[in-house]
GROMACS .gro file of C-alpha atoms in nm:
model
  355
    1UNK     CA    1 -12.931  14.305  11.538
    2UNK     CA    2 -13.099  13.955  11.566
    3UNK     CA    3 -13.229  13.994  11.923
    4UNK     CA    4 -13.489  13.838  12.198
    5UNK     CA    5 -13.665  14.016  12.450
    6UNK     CA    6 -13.567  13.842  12.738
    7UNK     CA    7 -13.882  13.973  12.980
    8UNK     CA    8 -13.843  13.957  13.401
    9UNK     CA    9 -14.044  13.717  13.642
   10UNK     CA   10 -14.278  13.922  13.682
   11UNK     CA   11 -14.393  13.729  14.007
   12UNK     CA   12 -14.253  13.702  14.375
   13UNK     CA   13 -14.403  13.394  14.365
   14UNK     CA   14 -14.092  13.260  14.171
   15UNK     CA   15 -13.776  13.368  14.370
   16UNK     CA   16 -13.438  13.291  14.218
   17UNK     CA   17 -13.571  13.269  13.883
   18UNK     CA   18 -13.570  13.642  13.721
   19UNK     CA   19 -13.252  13.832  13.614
   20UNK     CA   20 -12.899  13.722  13.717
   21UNK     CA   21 -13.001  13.400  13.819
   22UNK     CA   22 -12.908  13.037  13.708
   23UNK     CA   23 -13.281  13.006  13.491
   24UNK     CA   24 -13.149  13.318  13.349
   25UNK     CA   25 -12.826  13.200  13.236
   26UNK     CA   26 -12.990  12.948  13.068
   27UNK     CA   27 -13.207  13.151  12.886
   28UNK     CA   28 -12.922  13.313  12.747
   29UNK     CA   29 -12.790  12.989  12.620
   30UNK     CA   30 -13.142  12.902  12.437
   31UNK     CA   31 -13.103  13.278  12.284
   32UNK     CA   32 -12.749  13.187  12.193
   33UNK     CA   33 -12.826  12.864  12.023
   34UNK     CA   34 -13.112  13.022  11.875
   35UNK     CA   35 -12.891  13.241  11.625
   36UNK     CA   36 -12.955  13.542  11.835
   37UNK     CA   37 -12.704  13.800  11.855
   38UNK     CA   38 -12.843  14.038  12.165
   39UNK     CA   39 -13.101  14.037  12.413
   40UNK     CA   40 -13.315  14.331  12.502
   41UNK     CA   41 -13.403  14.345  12.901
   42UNK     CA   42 -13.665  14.534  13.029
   43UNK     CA   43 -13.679  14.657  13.445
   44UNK     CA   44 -14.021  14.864  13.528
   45UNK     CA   45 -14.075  15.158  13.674
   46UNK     CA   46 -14.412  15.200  13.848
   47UNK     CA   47 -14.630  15.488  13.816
   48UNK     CA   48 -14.977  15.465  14.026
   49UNK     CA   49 -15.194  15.646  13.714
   50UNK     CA   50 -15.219  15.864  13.387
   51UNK     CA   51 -15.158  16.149  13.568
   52UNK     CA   52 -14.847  16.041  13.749
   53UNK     CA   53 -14.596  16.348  13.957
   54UNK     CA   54 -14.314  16.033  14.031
   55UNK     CA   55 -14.176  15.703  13.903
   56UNK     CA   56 -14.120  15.424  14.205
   57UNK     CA   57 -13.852  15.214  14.107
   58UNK     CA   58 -13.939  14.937  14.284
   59UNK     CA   59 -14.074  14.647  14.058
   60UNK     CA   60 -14.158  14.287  14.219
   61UNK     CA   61 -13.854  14.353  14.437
   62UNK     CA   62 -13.670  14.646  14.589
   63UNK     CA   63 -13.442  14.889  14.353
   64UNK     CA   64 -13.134  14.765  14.450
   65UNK     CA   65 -13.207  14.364  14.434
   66UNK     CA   66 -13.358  14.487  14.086
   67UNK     CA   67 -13.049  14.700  13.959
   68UNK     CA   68 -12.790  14.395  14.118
   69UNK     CA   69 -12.991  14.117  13.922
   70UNK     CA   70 -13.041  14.347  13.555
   71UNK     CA   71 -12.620  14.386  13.606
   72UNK     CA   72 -12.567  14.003  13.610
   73UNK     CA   73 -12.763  13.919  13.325
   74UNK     CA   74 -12.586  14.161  13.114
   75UNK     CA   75 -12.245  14.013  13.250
   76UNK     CA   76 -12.420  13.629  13.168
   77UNK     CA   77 -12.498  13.766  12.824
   78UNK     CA   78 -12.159  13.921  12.756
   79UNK     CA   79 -12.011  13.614  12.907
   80UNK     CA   80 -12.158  13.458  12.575
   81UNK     CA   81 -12.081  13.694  12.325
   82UNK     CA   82 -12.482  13.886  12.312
   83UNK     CA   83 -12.496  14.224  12.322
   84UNK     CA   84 -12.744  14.391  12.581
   85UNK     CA   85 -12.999  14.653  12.492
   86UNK     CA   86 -13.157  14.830  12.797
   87UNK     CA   87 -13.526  14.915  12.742
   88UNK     CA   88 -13.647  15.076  13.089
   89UNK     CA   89 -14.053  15.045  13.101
   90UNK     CA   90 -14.305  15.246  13.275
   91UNK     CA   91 -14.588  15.012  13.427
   92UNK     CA   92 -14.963  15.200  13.509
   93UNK     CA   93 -15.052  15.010  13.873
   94UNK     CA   94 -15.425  15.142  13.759
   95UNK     CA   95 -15.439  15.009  13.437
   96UNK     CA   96 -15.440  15.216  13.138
   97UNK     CA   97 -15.145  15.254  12.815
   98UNK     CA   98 -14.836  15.481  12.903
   99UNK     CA   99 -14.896  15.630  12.594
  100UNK     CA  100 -15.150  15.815  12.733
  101UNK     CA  101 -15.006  15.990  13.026
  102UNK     CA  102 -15.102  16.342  13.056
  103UNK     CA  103 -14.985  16.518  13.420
  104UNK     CA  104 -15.195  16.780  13.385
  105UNK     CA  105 -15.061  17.165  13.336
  106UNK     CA  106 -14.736  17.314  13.203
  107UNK     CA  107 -14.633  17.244  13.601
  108UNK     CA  108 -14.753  16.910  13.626
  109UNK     CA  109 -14.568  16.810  13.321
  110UNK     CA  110 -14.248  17.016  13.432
  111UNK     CA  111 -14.311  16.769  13.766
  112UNK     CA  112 -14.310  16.479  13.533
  113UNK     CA  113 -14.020  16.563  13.298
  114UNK     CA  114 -13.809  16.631  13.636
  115UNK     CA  115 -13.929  16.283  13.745
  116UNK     CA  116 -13.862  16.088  13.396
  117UNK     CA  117 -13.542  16.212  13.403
  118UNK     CA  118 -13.451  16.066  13.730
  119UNK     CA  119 -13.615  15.741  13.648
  120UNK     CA  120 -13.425  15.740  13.263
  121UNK     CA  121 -13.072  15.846  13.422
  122UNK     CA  122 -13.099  15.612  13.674
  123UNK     CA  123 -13.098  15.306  13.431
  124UNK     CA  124 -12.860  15.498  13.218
  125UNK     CA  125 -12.573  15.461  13.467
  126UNK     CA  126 -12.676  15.050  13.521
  127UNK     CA  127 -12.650  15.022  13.137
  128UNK     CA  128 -12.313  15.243  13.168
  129UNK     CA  129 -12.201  14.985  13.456
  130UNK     CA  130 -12.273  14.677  13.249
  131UNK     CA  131 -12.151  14.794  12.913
  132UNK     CA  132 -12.511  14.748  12.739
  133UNK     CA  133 -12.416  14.823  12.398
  134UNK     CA  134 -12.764  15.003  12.358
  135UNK     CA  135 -13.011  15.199  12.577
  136UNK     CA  136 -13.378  15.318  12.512
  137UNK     CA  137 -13.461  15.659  12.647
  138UNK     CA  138 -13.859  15.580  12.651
  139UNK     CA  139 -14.181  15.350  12.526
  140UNK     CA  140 -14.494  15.462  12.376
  141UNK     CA  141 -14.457  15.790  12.562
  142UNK     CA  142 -14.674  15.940  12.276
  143UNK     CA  143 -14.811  16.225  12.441
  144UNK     CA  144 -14.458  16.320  12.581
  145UNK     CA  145 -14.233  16.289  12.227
  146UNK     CA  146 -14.479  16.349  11.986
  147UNK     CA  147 -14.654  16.704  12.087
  148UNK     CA  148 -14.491  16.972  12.195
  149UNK     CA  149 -14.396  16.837  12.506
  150UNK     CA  150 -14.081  16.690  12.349
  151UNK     CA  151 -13.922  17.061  12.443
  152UNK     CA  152 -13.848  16.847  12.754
  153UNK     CA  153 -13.742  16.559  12.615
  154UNK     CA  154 -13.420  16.698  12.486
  155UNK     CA  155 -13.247  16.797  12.785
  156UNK     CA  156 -13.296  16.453  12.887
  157UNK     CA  157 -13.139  16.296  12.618
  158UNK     CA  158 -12.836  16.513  12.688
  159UNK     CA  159 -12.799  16.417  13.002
  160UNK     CA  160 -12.837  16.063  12.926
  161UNK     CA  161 -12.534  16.130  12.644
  162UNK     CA  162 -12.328  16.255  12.972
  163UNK     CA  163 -12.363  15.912  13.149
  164UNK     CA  164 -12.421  15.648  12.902
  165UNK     CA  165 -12.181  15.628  12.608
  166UNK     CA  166 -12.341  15.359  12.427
  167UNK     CA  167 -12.615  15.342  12.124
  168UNK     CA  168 -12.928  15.526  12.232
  169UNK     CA  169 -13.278  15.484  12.065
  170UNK     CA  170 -13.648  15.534  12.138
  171UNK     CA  171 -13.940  15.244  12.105
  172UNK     CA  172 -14.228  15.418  11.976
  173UNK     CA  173 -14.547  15.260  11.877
  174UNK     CA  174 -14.556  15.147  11.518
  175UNK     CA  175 -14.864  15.392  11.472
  176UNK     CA  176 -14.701  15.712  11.585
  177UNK     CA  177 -14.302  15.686  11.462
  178UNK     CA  178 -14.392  15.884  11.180
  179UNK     CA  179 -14.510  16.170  11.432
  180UNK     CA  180 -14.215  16.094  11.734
  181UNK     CA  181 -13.992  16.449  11.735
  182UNK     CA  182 -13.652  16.339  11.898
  183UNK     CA  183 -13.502  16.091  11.667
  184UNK     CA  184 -13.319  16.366  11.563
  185UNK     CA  185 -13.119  16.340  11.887
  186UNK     CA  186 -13.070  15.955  11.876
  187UNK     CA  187 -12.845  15.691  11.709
  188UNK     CA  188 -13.135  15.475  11.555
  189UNK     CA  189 -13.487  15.507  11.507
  190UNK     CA  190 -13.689  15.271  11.704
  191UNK     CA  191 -14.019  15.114  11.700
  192UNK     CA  192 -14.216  14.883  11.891
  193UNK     CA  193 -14.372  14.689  11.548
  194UNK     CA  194 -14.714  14.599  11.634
  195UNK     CA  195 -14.843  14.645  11.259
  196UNK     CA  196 -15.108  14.452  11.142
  197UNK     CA  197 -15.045  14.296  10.839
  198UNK     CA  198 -15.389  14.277  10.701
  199UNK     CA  199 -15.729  14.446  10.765
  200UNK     CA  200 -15.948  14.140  10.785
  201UNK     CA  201 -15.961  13.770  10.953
  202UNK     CA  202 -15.886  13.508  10.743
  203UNK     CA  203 -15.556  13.669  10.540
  204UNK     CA  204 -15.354  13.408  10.342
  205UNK     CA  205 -14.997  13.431  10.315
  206UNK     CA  206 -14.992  13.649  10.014
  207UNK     CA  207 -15.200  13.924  10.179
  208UNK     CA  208 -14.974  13.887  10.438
  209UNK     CA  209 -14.660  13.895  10.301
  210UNK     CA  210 -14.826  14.244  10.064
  211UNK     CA  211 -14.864  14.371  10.454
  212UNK     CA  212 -14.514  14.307  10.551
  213UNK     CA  213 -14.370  14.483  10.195
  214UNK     CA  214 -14.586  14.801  10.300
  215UNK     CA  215 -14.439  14.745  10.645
  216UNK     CA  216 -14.072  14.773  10.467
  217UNK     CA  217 -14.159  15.055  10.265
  218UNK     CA  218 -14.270  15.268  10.528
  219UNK     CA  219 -13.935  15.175  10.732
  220UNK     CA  220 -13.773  15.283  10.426
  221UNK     CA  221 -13.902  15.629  10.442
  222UNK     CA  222 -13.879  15.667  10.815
  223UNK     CA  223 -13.509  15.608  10.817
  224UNK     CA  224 -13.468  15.818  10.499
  225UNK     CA  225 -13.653  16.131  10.677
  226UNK     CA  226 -13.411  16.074  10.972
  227UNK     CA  227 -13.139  15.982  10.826
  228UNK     CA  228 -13.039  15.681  11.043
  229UNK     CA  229 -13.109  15.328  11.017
  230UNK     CA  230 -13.399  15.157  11.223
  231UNK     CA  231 -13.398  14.909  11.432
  232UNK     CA  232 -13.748  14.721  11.552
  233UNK     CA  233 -13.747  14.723  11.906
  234UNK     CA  234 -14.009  14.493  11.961
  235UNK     CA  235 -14.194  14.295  11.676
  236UNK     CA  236 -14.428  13.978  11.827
  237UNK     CA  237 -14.747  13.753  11.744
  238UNK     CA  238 -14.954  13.575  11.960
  239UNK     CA  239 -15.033  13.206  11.918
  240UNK     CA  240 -15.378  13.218  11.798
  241UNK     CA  241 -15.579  13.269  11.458
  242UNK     CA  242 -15.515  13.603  11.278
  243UNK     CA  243 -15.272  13.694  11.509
  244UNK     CA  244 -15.136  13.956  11.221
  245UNK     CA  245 -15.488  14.181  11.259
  246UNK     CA  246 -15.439  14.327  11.606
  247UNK     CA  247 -15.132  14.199  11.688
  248UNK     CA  248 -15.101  14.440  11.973
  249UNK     CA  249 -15.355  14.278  12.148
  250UNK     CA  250 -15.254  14.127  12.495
  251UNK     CA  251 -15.339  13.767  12.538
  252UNK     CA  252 -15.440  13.784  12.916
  253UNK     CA  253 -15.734  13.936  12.807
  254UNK     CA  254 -15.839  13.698  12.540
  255UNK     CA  255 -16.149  13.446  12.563
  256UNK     CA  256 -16.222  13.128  12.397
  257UNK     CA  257 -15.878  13.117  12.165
  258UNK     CA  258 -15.778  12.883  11.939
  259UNK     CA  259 -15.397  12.788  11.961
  260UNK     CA  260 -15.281  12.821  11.605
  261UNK     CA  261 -14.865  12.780  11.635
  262UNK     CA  262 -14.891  12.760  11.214
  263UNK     CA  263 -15.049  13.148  11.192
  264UNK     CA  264 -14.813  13.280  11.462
  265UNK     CA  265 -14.519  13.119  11.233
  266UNK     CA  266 -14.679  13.268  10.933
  267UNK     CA  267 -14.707  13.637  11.048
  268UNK     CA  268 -14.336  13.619  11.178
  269UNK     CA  269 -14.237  13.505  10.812
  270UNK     CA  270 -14.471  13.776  10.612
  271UNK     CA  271 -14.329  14.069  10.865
  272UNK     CA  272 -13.951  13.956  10.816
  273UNK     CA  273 -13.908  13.847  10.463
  274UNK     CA  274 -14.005  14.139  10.261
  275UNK     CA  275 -13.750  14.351  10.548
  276UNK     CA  276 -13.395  14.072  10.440
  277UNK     CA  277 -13.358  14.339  10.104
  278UNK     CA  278 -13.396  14.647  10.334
  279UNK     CA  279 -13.080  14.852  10.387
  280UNK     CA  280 -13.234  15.064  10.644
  281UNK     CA  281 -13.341  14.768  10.900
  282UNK     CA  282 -13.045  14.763  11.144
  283UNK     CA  283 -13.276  14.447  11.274
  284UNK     CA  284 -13.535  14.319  11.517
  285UNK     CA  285 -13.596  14.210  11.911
  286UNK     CA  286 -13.883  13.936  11.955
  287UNK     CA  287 -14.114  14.009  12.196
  288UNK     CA  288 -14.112  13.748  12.441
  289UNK     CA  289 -13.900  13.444  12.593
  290UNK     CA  290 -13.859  13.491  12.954
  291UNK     CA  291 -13.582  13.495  13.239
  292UNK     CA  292 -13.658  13.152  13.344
  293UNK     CA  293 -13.719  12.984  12.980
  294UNK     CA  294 -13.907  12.664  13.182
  295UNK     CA  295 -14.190  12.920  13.374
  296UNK     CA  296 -14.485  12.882  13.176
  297UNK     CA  297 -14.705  13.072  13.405
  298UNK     CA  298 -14.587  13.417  13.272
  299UNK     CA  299 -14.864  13.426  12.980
  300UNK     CA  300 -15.091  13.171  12.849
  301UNK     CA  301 -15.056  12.917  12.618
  302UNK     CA  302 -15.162  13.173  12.354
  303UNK     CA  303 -14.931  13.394  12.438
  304UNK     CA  304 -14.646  13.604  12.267
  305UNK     CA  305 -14.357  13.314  12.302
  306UNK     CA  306 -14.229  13.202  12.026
  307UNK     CA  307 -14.037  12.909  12.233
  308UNK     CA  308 -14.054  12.567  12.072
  309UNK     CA  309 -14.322  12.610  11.895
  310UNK     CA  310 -14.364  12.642  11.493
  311UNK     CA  311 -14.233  13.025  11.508
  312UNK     CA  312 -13.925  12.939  11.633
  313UNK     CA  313 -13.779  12.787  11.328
  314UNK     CA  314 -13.920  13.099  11.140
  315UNK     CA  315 -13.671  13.317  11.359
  316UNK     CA  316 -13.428  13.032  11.324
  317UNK     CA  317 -13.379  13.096  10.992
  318UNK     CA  318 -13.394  13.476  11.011
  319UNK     CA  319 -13.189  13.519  11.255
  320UNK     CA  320 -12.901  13.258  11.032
  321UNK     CA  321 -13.008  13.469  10.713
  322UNK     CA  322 -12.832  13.738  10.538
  323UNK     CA  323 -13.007  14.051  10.539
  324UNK     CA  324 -12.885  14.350  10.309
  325UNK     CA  325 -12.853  14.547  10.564
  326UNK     CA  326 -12.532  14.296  10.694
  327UNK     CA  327 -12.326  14.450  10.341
  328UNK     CA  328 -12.159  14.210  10.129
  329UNK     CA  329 -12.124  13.837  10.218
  330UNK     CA  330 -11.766  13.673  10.271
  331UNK     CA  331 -11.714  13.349  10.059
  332UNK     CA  332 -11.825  13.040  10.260
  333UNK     CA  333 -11.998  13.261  10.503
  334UNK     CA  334 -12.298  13.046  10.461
  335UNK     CA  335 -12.180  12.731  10.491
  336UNK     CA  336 -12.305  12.556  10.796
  337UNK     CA  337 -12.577  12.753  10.881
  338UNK     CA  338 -12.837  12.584  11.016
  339UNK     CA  339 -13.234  12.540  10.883
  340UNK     CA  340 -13.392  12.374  11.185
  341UNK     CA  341 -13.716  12.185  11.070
  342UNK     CA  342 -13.789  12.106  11.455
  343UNK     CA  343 -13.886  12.316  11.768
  344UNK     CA  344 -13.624  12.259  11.990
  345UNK     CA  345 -13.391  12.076  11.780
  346UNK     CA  346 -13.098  12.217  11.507
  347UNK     CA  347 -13.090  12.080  11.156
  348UNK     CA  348 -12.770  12.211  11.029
  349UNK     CA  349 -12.844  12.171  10.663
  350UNK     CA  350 -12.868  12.333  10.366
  351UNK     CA  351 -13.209  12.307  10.243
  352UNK     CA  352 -13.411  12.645  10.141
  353UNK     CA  353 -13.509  12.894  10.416
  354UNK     CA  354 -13.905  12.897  10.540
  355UNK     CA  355 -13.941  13.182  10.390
   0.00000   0.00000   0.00000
């Protein structure tokens, strides 16, 4: 799976330009040209706090705009041979990580599971209706998968199997796969790859690329304990300094950052190299280009987006790489594929990859 997150508008400011639309379509063609092989979209649920009894589906617009617009960018992705992961997110209106949602008693959180469910089976039947090829039941619901709580989980899941007959997975943060309890009910393991890759500013490549080999290894053993392959829903860097040290850190709360499109490049290459020899990587979705690939106003400058800047020809030549996990090669597969030395522009050459 060599896949972008294609993220919404999240603004009403900028009608006509989110899912389905024409800026969409042609963010499917920049994916496609890219190398990329699916997109992963992600509609929001809203939940007012931590302590949430119901999921509102409207997001930016009402359900049903929302749910017509997700099903025509699937069709314009089809329509160019990507496949279509579903990721359905949960968005806190107060502020605060989703991970941490905690309803209260053993009825609050019966409240909650009856309300997930309707939220999760809800998407399930869009990504049934436009033949996404894989579906995520959750992200970073830690206290809901990883404590006992997961007893409710698993009816969920098996309702989901009723309606969706696609791939199913579960994005949970890099920091607590090890500890999620219902990948034994899933096709894939998932996780959202926000590791850092070293433990101090100022990392050269080879600490770096030592982070990304421990990153491998401990893929390795997660897929071994489960027994299925694993697939990184979401791996990103922003563009700024040491962007492999807390790379989970959101940029729209950053201060006085230094634009640094070389370290951004760098942490994409020390993350993905050491993971081309894995046989238990079923592959990766970059975290973020956008429905409307010309909005700029969706994140700063620093931001997560990879698009036409130095990063770009890092995933360039991963995405046009063969990774073990493809099995063996077929004579001449190789031949043409591209090593683009230029944001924006293909090189279709030969020359040694980046990385």
């Amino acid at each position: 799976m060599r896949g972008l997150t294609i993220g919404p508008i999240e603004s009403l400011r900028h009608a006509g330009k989110g899912y389905g639309s024409p800026a969409s379509g042609r963010a499917m063609d920049e994916a496609k040209a890219l190398g990329s092989t699916w997109v992963s979209l992600t509609p929001f649920g809203r939940v007012w706090d931590l302590a949430p009894n119901g999921i509102d589906l409207t997001f930016e617009a009402p359900f049903a705009e929302n749910r017509a617009n997700v099903l025509h960018a699937m069709a314009q992705a089809h329509a160019r041979g990507l496949k279509v992961f579903l990721v359905p997110h949960l968005w806190v209106e107060t502020g605060g990580w989703r991970a941490l949602i905690d309803p209260g008693d053993d009825a609050a959180w019966e409240r909650w599971a009856a309300a997930y469910k309707r939220f999760l089976l809800t998407w399930a039947e869009v990504a049934a209706e436009g033949g996404a090829e894989m579906l995520s039941v959750g992200v970073e619901l830690r206290s809901f998968v990883t404590t006992g709580r997961a007893a409710l989980f698993y009816p969920i899941i098996q309702e989901v199997r009723r309606v969706y007959p696609g791939l199913l997975t579960y994005s949970a943060n890099w920091d607590d796969a090890e500890d999620t309890l219902i990948f034994g009910e899933l096709d894939l393991v998932g996780i959202n790859a926000f590791y850092p890759l070293a433990d101090k500013d100022g990392a050269g490549r080879e600490a770096l690329l030592a982070g990304g080999r421990k990153v491998a290894e401990g893929i390795e053993r997660l897929a071994a304990m489960w027994g299925r392959p694993v697939v990184l829903t979401e791996i990103g860097y922003t563009t700024r300094k040491d962007p492999a040290i807390r790379p989970w850190e959101w940029p729209d709360g950053m201060k006085d950052v230094t634009i640094d499109e070389e370290a951004q490049a760098l942490a994409y290459e020390a993350l993905l190299a050491p993971l081309l020899d894995s046989r238990s990587c079923a592959g990766f979705f970059v975290w973020r280009y956008y429905a409307d690939p010309d909005d700029v106003s969706q994140e700063a400058a620093w931001g997560f987006s990879p698009r036409g800047k130095l990063a770009e020809l890092v995933l360039r030549d991963a995405f046009t790489a063969r990774w073990a996990a493809d099995g063996p090669a077929i004579l001449g597969d190789n031949l043409g594929r591209h090593r683009a030395r230029t944001p924006g522009l293909f090189g279709w050459e030969l020359s040694p990859p980046l990385f």
